[in-house]
């Protein structure tokens, strides 16, 4: 698998703190700042923004896997050394930048699988929360420890965590700053699956390949229906789903998928 920055072909941009590998429609993005347990400083956030923009525009990419380098951490949070002396205005800008990254991941028109390979704390937990699906290795640890530092989450953890696991459970994690193990995260519905560290990336790749085989347009519309529908009242959300369903019938993939079923053969989706 080649290790390439996403847009290397176009303008030879290198990422300092990310590794991007693209193969067979699947992009694997690795946050790579092992000396700080992959903590998110301004530079890394800006690179994530650029990287995901590039992945959005790259028609060859169908599914993204996001992970951290090393065996210890996914992402151990926003960079505390960077934040320590920020003014209130700079802190707000930093939070807005982080939120822009998280929103960009959530709103990517392609599924993003977090392969959480270790500490996912603070901004790292928020990063995982912005992904569509979370797989965790047994050694993964989750938490929102911001209150231990005298602050609150700034990359939308107070919003995505309660939406995912419920208000009461989220408030317990947010108020105590407790770090929980992967199995507990699974029990709370924070992660979809727990795997051994050796199996994690393979499982993420297998899932990504399965999704990539479905054809990108249906997956895109499905993600859109879930994410946008969840923000509407149920009647409007159902109407929205019907509209997205209807849009599928404007695609060649719908014709191919249904024809293939009736002809008892595998579908060959073209993404049109
Ligand atoms: N920011 C900056 N540096 C970090 C970091 C972070 N979030 N987390 C770890 N590091 C650095 C450490 O300072 C240390 O650097 P040095 O070797 O230069 O001293 C290195 O990574 C290794 O870390 P530890 O020695 O602490 O490793 P450990 O195994 O003893 O502990 C840990 C691991 C429990 C994850 C611990 O590092 C830790 O508690 N990290 C901070 C977690 C945290 O509070 N995250 C939330 C940040 S606030 C936030 O994210 C706000 C937001 O929502 C926007």
mmCIF file of C-alpha atoms and ligand atoms in Angstrom:
data_model
loop_
_atom_site.group_PDB
_atom_site.id
_atom_site.type_symbol
_atom_site.label_atom_id
_atom_site.label_comp_id
_atom_site.label_asym_id
_atom_site.label_seq_id
_atom_site.Cartn_x
_atom_site.Cartn_y
_atom_site.Cartn_z
ATOM 1 C CA UNK A 1 0.000 0.000 0.000
ATOM 2 C CA UNK A 2 1.596 3.329 -0.984
ATOM 3 C CA UNK A 3 1.996 5.963 1.764
ATOM 4 C CA UNK A 4 0.862 9.110 0.013
ATOM 5 C CA UNK A 5 -0.522 12.441 1.057
ATOM 6 C CA UNK A 6 -3.944 12.592 -0.601
ATOM 7 C CA UNK A 7 -3.210 15.387 -3.017
ATOM 8 C CA UNK A 8 0.422 14.639 -3.709
ATOM 9 C CA UNK A 9 -0.258 14.148 -7.390
ATOM 10 C CA UNK A 10 -1.790 17.595 -7.758
ATOM 11 C CA UNK A 11 0.479 19.905 -5.800
ATOM 12 C CA UNK A 12 2.877 17.747 -3.883
ATOM 13 C CA UNK A 13 1.584 18.729 -0.428
ATOM 14 C CA UNK A 14 3.076 16.662 2.374
ATOM 15 C CA UNK A 15 1.362 16.203 5.698
ATOM 16 C CA UNK A 16 3.592 16.544 8.705
ATOM 17 C CA UNK A 17 1.319 14.795 11.189
ATOM 18 C CA UNK A 18 -0.833 12.496 9.050
ATOM 19 C CA UNK A 19 -0.198 9.399 7.004
ATOM 20 C CA UNK A 20 -2.628 8.635 4.209
ATOM 21 C CA UNK A 21 -2.725 5.320 2.398
ATOM 22 C CA UNK A 22 -5.188 4.772 -0.433
ATOM 23 C CA UNK A 23 -5.858 1.389 -1.914
ATOM 24 C CA UNK A 24 -8.853 -0.141 -3.682
ATOM 25 C CA UNK A 25 -11.202 2.710 -2.831
ATOM 26 C CA UNK A 26 -10.288 2.753 0.855
ATOM 27 C CA UNK A 27 -8.297 5.571 2.438
ATOM 28 C CA UNK A 28 -6.576 4.941 5.749
ATOM 29 C CA UNK A 29 -5.737 8.157 7.587
ATOM 30 C CA UNK A 30 -3.368 7.822 10.545
ATOM 31 C CA UNK A 31 -2.829 10.663 12.989
ATOM 32 C CA UNK A 32 0.919 10.521 13.422
ATOM 33 C CA UNK A 33 2.346 12.518 16.339
ATOM 34 C CA UNK A 34 3.511 9.661 18.552
ATOM 35 C CA UNK A 35 5.651 11.883 20.765
ATOM 36 C CA UNK A 36 2.460 13.556 22.044
ATOM 37 C CA UNK A 37 0.252 10.444 21.815
ATOM 38 C CA UNK A 38 -1.175 11.899 18.582
ATOM 39 C CA UNK A 39 -2.619 14.943 20.392
ATOM 40 C CA UNK A 40 -4.335 17.471 18.141
ATOM 41 C CA UNK A 41 -2.539 20.791 17.828
ATOM 42 C CA UNK A 42 -3.535 23.521 15.376
ATOM 43 C CA UNK A 43 -1.300 22.125 12.636
ATOM 44 C CA UNK A 44 -2.766 18.615 12.916
ATOM 45 C CA UNK A 45 -6.324 19.962 12.868
ATOM 46 C CA UNK A 46 -5.563 22.012 9.742
ATOM 47 C CA UNK A 47 -4.030 18.965 8.106
ATOM 48 C CA UNK A 48 -7.090 16.882 8.966
ATOM 49 C CA UNK A 49 -9.269 19.567 7.406
ATOM 50 C CA UNK A 50 -7.214 19.559 4.190
ATOM 51 C CA UNK A 51 -6.976 15.810 4.162
ATOM 52 C CA UNK A 52 -10.718 15.205 4.465
ATOM 53 C CA UNK A 53 -11.420 17.882 1.868
ATOM 54 C CA UNK A 54 -9.090 16.008 -0.469
ATOM 55 C CA UNK A 55 -10.804 12.702 0.288
ATOM 56 C CA UNK A 56 -14.208 14.275 -0.377
ATOM 57 C CA UNK A 57 -13.038 15.399 -3.816
ATOM 58 C CA UNK A 58 -11.274 12.150 -4.690
ATOM 59 C CA UNK A 59 -13.819 10.080 -6.599
ATOM 60 C CA UNK A 60 -11.650 6.978 -6.207
ATOM 61 C CA UNK A 61 -12.117 7.019 -2.419
ATOM 62 C CA UNK A 62 -15.279 5.332 -1.188
ATOM 63 C CA UNK A 63 -14.650 4.663 2.504
ATOM 64 C CA UNK A 64 -12.240 6.173 5.032
ATOM 65 C CA UNK A 65 -10.615 4.535 8.046
ATOM 66 C CA UNK A 66 -9.249 6.847 10.736
ATOM 67 C CA UNK A 67 -6.722 5.602 13.276
ATOM 68 C CA UNK A 68 -3.741 6.677 15.378
ATOM 69 C CA UNK A 69 -0.102 5.733 15.030
ATOM 70 C CA UNK A 70 1.597 3.466 17.530
ATOM 71 C CA UNK A 71 0.111 0.937 19.894
ATOM 72 C CA UNK A 72 -0.772 3.289 22.699
ATOM 73 C CA UNK A 73 -3.030 6.032 21.438
ATOM 74 C CA UNK A 74 -5.725 6.812 18.922
ATOM 75 C CA UNK A 75 -5.615 10.500 19.898
ATOM 76 C CA UNK A 76 -4.958 11.556 23.523
ATOM 77 C CA UNK A 77 -6.898 14.804 23.141
ATOM 78 C CA UNK A 78 -6.385 18.335 22.041
ATOM 79 C CA UNK A 79 -2.791 19.380 22.653
ATOM 80 C CA UNK A 80 -2.589 20.630 26.234
ATOM 81 C CA UNK A 81 0.829 22.243 25.770
ATOM 82 C CA UNK A 82 -0.584 24.202 22.826
ATOM 83 C CA UNK A 83 -3.748 25.238 24.701
ATOM 84 C CA UNK A 84 -2.186 26.201 28.010
ATOM 85 C CA UNK A 85 -1.471 29.875 27.230
ATOM 86 C CA UNK A 86 -4.317 30.557 24.785
ATOM 87 C CA UNK A 87 -6.374 33.695 25.226
ATOM 88 C CA UNK A 88 -10.146 33.273 25.396
ATOM 89 C CA UNK A 89 -10.472 34.491 21.819
ATOM 90 C CA UNK A 90 -7.762 32.114 20.576
ATOM 91 C CA UNK A 91 -9.376 29.260 22.543
ATOM 92 C CA UNK A 92 -12.694 29.957 20.833
ATOM 93 C CA UNK A 93 -10.979 29.948 17.432
ATOM 94 C CA UNK A 94 -9.254 26.681 18.342
ATOM 95 C CA UNK A 95 -12.577 25.106 19.358
ATOM 96 C CA UNK A 96 -14.204 26.332 16.149
ATOM 97 C CA UNK A 97 -11.333 24.883 14.096
ATOM 98 C CA UNK A 98 -11.707 21.548 15.886
ATOM 99 C CA UNK A 99 -15.454 21.614 15.332
ATOM 100 C CA UNK A 100 -14.901 22.391 11.652
ATOM 101 C CA UNK A 101 -12.756 19.238 11.432
ATOM 102 C CA UNK A 102 -15.336 17.108 13.265
ATOM 103 C CA UNK A 103 -18.204 18.509 11.185
ATOM 104 C CA UNK A 104 -16.204 17.892 8.000
ATOM 105 C CA UNK A 105 -15.773 14.251 8.954
ATOM 106 C CA UNK A 106 -19.417 13.848 9.924
ATOM 107 C CA UNK A 107 -20.577 15.548 6.743
ATOM 108 C CA UNK A 108 -18.185 13.713 4.422
ATOM 109 C CA UNK A 109 -20.314 12.062 1.750
ATOM 110 C CA UNK A 110 -18.409 8.807 2.377
ATOM 111 C CA UNK A 111 -18.490 6.598 5.475
ATOM 112 C CA UNK A 112 -15.729 7.057 8.025
ATOM 113 C CA UNK A 113 -14.774 4.190 10.336
ATOM 114 C CA UNK A 114 -12.754 5.012 13.452
ATOM 115 C CA UNK A 115 -10.312 2.236 14.345
ATOM 116 C CA UNK A 116 -9.613 3.230 17.944
ATOM 117 C CA UNK A 117 -6.301 1.627 18.828
ATOM 118 C CA UNK A 118 -5.627 3.113 22.279
ATOM 119 C CA UNK A 119 -6.366 6.310 24.231
ATOM 120 C CA UNK A 120 -9.285 8.284 22.781
ATOM 121 C CA UNK A 121 -9.532 11.104 25.279
ATOM 122 C CA UNK A 122 -10.995 14.591 25.074
ATOM 123 C CA UNK A 123 -10.571 15.771 21.482
ATOM 124 C CA UNK A 124 -9.621 12.173 20.592
ATOM 125 C CA UNK A 125 -12.939 10.855 21.848
ATOM 126 C CA UNK A 126 -14.656 13.725 20.025
ATOM 127 C CA UNK A 127 -12.815 12.751 16.844
ATOM 128 C CA UNK A 128 -14.057 9.174 17.164
ATOM 129 C CA UNK A 129 -17.573 10.466 17.861
ATOM 130 C CA UNK A 130 -17.557 12.407 14.578
ATOM 131 C CA UNK A 131 -16.977 9.164 12.650
ATOM 132 C CA UNK A 132 -19.885 7.036 11.431
ATOM 133 C CA UNK A 133 -18.769 3.758 13.021
ATOM 134 C CA UNK A 134 -16.329 3.060 15.874
ATOM 135 C CA UNK A 135 -14.323 -0.138 16.210
ATOM 136 C CA UNK A 136 -12.101 -0.398 19.270
ATOM 137 C CA UNK A 137 -9.157 -2.546 20.251
ATOM 138 C CA UNK A 138 -9.266 -4.166 23.692
ATOM 139 C CA UNK A 139 -6.673 -1.681 24.932
ATOM 140 C CA UNK A 140 -8.681 1.366 23.819
ATOM 141 C CA UNK A 141 -9.642 3.820 26.552
ATOM 142 C CA UNK A 142 -12.321 6.477 26.186
ATOM 143 C CA UNK A 143 -13.075 9.570 28.201
ATOM 144 C CA UNK A 144 -13.794 13.272 28.282
ATOM 145 C CA UNK A 145 -11.278 14.337 30.953
ATOM 146 C CA UNK A 146 -11.480 18.087 30.196
ATOM 147 C CA UNK A 147 -12.942 18.907 33.632
ATOM 148 C CA UNK A 148 -9.687 17.607 35.162
ATOM 149 C CA UNK A 149 -7.989 20.484 33.323
ATOM 150 C CA UNK A 150 -10.501 23.098 34.370
ATOM 151 C CA UNK A 151 -12.213 23.245 30.979
ATOM 152 C CA UNK A 152 -15.041 21.570 29.077
ATOM 153 C CA UNK A 153 -14.932 19.731 25.733
ATOM 154 C CA UNK A 154 -14.577 22.124 22.822
ATOM 155 C CA UNK A 155 -14.811 19.871 19.781
ATOM 156 C CA UNK A 156 -18.544 19.149 20.266
ATOM 157 C CA UNK A 157 -18.216 16.351 22.830
ATOM 158 C CA UNK A 158 -21.017 17.886 24.899
ATOM 159 C CA UNK A 159 -23.243 17.487 21.840
ATOM 160 C CA UNK A 160 -22.264 14.269 20.080
ATOM 161 C CA UNK A 161 -21.734 12.136 23.196
ATOM 162 C CA UNK A 162 -25.282 12.614 24.613
ATOM 163 C CA UNK A 163 -26.752 12.147 21.144
ATOM 164 C CA UNK A 164 -24.931 8.815 20.829
ATOM 165 C CA UNK A 165 -25.212 7.276 24.312
ATOM 166 C CA UNK A 166 -27.934 9.349 26.015
ATOM 167 C CA UNK A 167 -27.831 12.406 28.242
ATOM 168 C CA UNK A 168 -27.432 10.721 31.622
ATOM 169 C CA UNK A 169 -24.608 8.421 30.604
ATOM 170 C CA UNK A 170 -22.877 11.239 28.737
ATOM 171 C CA UNK A 171 -23.128 13.580 31.718
ATOM 172 C CA UNK A 172 -21.552 10.971 33.966
ATOM 173 C CA UNK A 173 -18.535 10.740 31.654
ATOM 174 C CA UNK A 174 -18.401 14.506 31.131
ATOM 175 C CA UNK A 175 -18.737 15.430 34.832
ATOM 176 C CA UNK A 176 -16.453 12.739 36.312
ATOM 177 C CA UNK A 177 -13.785 12.823 33.586
ATOM 178 C CA UNK A 178 -13.540 9.054 34.081
ATOM 179 C CA UNK A 179 -11.621 6.975 31.603
ATOM 180 C CA UNK A 180 -13.483 3.810 30.554
ATOM 181 C CA UNK A 181 -12.291 0.586 28.968
ATOM 182 C CA UNK A 182 -13.306 -0.622 25.526
ATOM 183 C CA UNK A 183 -15.792 -3.178 26.890
ATOM 184 C CA UNK A 184 -17.533 -0.509 28.956
ATOM 185 C CA UNK A 185 -17.616 1.759 25.890
ATOM 186 C CA UNK A 186 -19.233 -1.129 24.018
ATOM 187 C CA UNK A 187 -21.788 -1.611 26.794
ATOM 188 C CA UNK A 188 -22.670 2.093 26.612
ATOM 189 C CA UNK A 189 -23.065 2.002 22.822
ATOM 190 C CA UNK A 190 -20.063 4.236 22.293
ATOM 191 C CA UNK A 191 -18.355 1.637 20.108
ATOM 192 C CA UNK A 192 -19.790 -0.901 17.697
ATOM 193 C CA UNK A 193 -17.291 -3.683 18.304
ATOM 194 C CA UNK A 194 -14.262 -4.612 20.395
ATOM 195 C CA UNK A 195 -11.401 -6.506 18.782
ATOM 196 C CA UNK A 196 -7.927 -7.618 19.724
ATOM 197 C CA UNK A 197 -5.245 -5.054 18.792
ATOM 198 C CA UNK A 198 -3.991 -7.425 16.071
ATOM 199 C CA UNK A 199 -7.457 -7.720 14.521
ATOM 200 C CA UNK A 200 -8.494 -4.072 14.655
ATOM 201 C CA UNK A 201 -7.240 -2.705 11.327
ATOM 202 C CA UNK A 202 -8.069 -5.886 9.482
ATOM 203 C CA UNK A 203 -11.633 -5.722 10.801
ATOM 204 C CA UNK A 204 -11.855 -2.063 9.766
ATOM 205 C CA UNK A 205 -10.556 -2.948 6.288
ATOM 206 C CA UNK A 206 -13.007 -5.849 5.959
ATOM 207 C CA UNK A 207 -15.909 -3.611 6.952
ATOM 208 C CA UNK A 208 -14.711 -0.847 4.621
ATOM 209 C CA UNK A 209 -14.457 -3.285 1.696
ATOM 210 C CA UNK A 210 -17.953 -4.602 2.379
ATOM 211 C CA UNK A 211 -19.358 -1.053 2.350
ATOM 212 C CA UNK A 212 -17.314 -0.048 -0.720
ATOM 213 C CA UNK A 213 -18.844 -2.940 -2.668
ATOM 214 C CA UNK A 214 -22.351 -1.475 -2.246
ATOM 215 C CA UNK A 215 -21.935 1.487 -4.531
ATOM 216 C CA UNK A 216 -21.214 4.973 -3.276
ATOM 217 C CA UNK A 217 -24.471 6.739 -4.146
ATOM 218 C CA UNK A 218 -26.776 4.599 -2.027
ATOM 219 C CA UNK A 219 -24.298 4.759 0.866
ATOM 220 C CA UNK A 220 -24.052 8.543 0.518
ATOM 221 C CA UNK A 221 -27.824 8.993 0.482
ATOM 222 C CA UNK A 222 -28.202 6.573 3.390
ATOM 223 C CA UNK A 223 -25.666 8.479 5.515
ATOM 224 C CA UNK A 224 -27.400 11.730 4.591
ATOM 225 C CA UNK A 225 -30.822 10.337 5.558
ATOM 226 C CA UNK A 226 -29.589 9.158 8.972
ATOM 227 C CA UNK A 227 -27.562 12.259 9.861
ATOM 228 C CA UNK A 228 -29.957 14.897 8.582
ATOM 229 C CA UNK A 229 -33.061 12.931 9.570
ATOM 230 C CA UNK A 230 -31.849 12.668 13.175
ATOM 231 C CA UNK A 231 -31.935 16.475 13.394
ATOM 232 C CA UNK A 232 -35.599 16.672 12.254
ATOM 233 C CA UNK A 233 -38.876 15.720 13.860
ATOM 234 C CA UNK A 234 -39.875 12.197 12.875
ATOM 235 C CA UNK A 235 -42.559 13.158 10.337
ATOM 236 C CA UNK A 236 -40.205 15.505 8.472
ATOM 237 C CA UNK A 237 -37.411 12.939 8.769
ATOM 238 C CA UNK A 238 -39.552 10.239 7.160
ATOM 239 C CA UNK A 239 -40.450 12.602 4.315
ATOM 240 C CA UNK A 240 -36.746 13.356 3.954
ATOM 241 C CA UNK A 241 -35.997 9.633 3.774
ATOM 242 C CA UNK A 242 -38.639 9.232 1.045
ATOM 243 C CA UNK A 243 -36.966 12.004 -0.947
ATOM 244 C CA UNK A 244 -33.545 10.377 -0.593
ATOM 245 C CA UNK A 245 -35.117 7.029 -1.543
ATOM 246 C CA UNK A 246 -36.606 8.668 -4.638
ATOM 247 C CA UNK A 247 -33.221 10.115 -5.549
ATOM 248 C CA UNK A 248 -31.809 6.576 -5.706
ATOM 249 C CA UNK A 249 -34.169 5.977 -8.628
ATOM 250 C CA UNK A 250 -32.301 8.620 -10.610
ATOM 251 C CA UNK A 251 -29.173 6.431 -10.522
ATOM 252 C CA UNK A 252 -27.921 3.651 -12.772
ATOM 253 C CA UNK A 253 -26.909 1.802 -9.610
ATOM 254 C CA UNK A 254 -30.583 1.332 -8.664
ATOM 255 C CA UNK A 255 -31.325 -0.215 -12.065
ATOM 256 C CA UNK A 256 -28.231 -2.400 -11.819
ATOM 257 C CA UNK A 257 -28.877 -3.474 -8.219
ATOM 258 C CA UNK A 258 -32.446 -4.527 -8.856
ATOM 259 C CA UNK A 259 -31.679 -6.127 -12.235
ATOM 260 C CA UNK A 260 -28.819 -8.095 -10.687
ATOM 261 C CA UNK A 261 -31.099 -9.397 -7.935
ATOM 262 C CA UNK A 262 -33.744 -10.540 -10.420
ATOM 263 C CA UNK A 263 -31.100 -12.094 -12.705
ATOM 264 C CA UNK A 264 -29.555 -13.853 -9.673
ATOM 265 C CA UNK A 265 -26.071 -12.372 -10.185
ATOM 266 C CA UNK A 266 -23.866 -10.046 -8.133
ATOM 267 C CA UNK A 267 -24.459 -6.346 -8.791
ATOM 268 C CA UNK A 268 -21.740 -4.277 -10.383
ATOM 269 C CA UNK A 269 -22.243 -0.754 -9.130
ATOM 270 C CA UNK A 270 -20.641 2.084 -11.066
ATOM 271 C CA UNK A 271 -21.420 4.953 -8.723
ATOM 272 C CA UNK A 272 -23.665 6.636 -11.301
HETATM 273 N N1 LIG B 1 -1.619 17.052 24.822
HETATM 274 C C1 LIG B 1 -0.289 17.204 24.753
HETATM 275 N N2 LIG B 1 0.592 16.248 25.065
HETATM 276 C C2 LIG B 1 0.089 15.075 25.471
HETATM 277 C C3 LIG B 1 -1.283 14.831 25.581
HETATM 278 C C4 LIG B 1 -2.163 15.888 25.225
HETATM 279 N N3 LIG B 1 -3.499 15.753 25.235
HETATM 280 N N4 LIG B 1 -1.464 13.575 26.034
HETATM 281 C C5 LIG B 1 -0.244 13.052 26.193
HETATM 282 N N5 LIG B 1 0.705 13.944 25.865
HETATM 283 C C6 LIG B 1 2.146 13.779 25.921
HETATM 284 C C7 LIG B 1 2.664 13.822 27.337
HETATM 285 O O1 LIG B 1 2.803 15.148 27.788
HETATM 286 C C8 LIG B 1 3.965 13.070 27.207
HETATM 287 O O2 LIG B 1 4.916 13.945 26.668
HETATM 288 P P1 LIG B 1 6.454 13.920 27.219
HETATM 289 O O3 LIG B 1 6.945 12.536 26.916
HETATM 290 O O4 LIG B 1 7.105 14.991 26.423
HETATM 291 O O5 LIG B 1 6.356 14.192 28.687
HETATM 292 C C9 LIG B 1 3.654 12.018 26.149
HETATM 293 O O6 LIG B 1 2.508 12.479 25.448
HETATM 294 C C10 LIG B 1 3.336 10.673 26.742
HETATM 295 O O7 LIG B 1 2.283 10.842 27.689
HETATM 296 P P2 LIG B 1 2.371 10.323 29.194
HETATM 297 O O8 LIG B 1 3.791 10.278 29.657
HETATM 298 O O9 LIG B 1 1.421 11.136 30.010
HETATM 299 O O10 LIG B 1 1.860 8.830 28.998
HETATM 300 P P3 LIG B 1 1.109 7.918 30.063
HETATM 301 O O11 LIG B 1 1.062 6.557 29.491
HETATM 302 O O12 LIG B 1 1.701 8.097 31.429
HETATM 303 O O13 LIG B 1 -0.381 8.505 30.137
HETATM 304 C C11 LIG B 1 -2.440 9.382 29.215
HETATM 305 C C12 LIG B 1 -1.216 8.461 29.002
HETATM 306 C C13 LIG B 1 -3.310 8.816 30.302
HETATM 307 C C14 LIG B 1 -3.199 9.410 27.912
HETATM 308 C C15 LIG B 1 -1.934 10.790 29.601
HETATM 309 O O14 LIG B 1 -0.962 11.200 28.674
HETATM 310 C C16 LIG B 1 -3.012 11.832 29.640
HETATM 311 O O15 LIG B 1 -3.783 11.879 30.584
HETATM 312 N N6 LIG B 1 -3.048 12.696 28.593
HETATM 313 C C17 LIG B 1 -3.974 13.804 28.564
HETATM 314 C C18 LIG B 1 -5.386 13.372 28.263
HETATM 315 C C19 LIG B 1 -6.310 14.557 28.270
HETATM 316 O O16 LIG B 1 -6.506 15.210 29.284
HETATM 317 N N7 LIG B 1 -6.934 14.822 27.116
HETATM 318 C C20 LIG B 1 -7.888 15.902 26.981
HETATM 319 C C21 LIG B 1 -7.196 17.132 26.516
HETATM 320 S S1 LIG B 1 -8.256 18.552 26.591
HETATM 321 C C22 LIG B 1 -9.198 18.484 25.193
HETATM 322 O O17 LIG B 1 -9.124 17.561 24.405
HETATM 323 C C23 LIG B 1 -10.124 19.663 25.008
HETATM 324 C C24 LIG B 1 -11.040 19.585 23.865
HETATM 325 O O18 LIG B 1 -12.046 18.911 23.873
HETATM 326 C C25 LIG B 1 -10.832 20.454 22.731
#
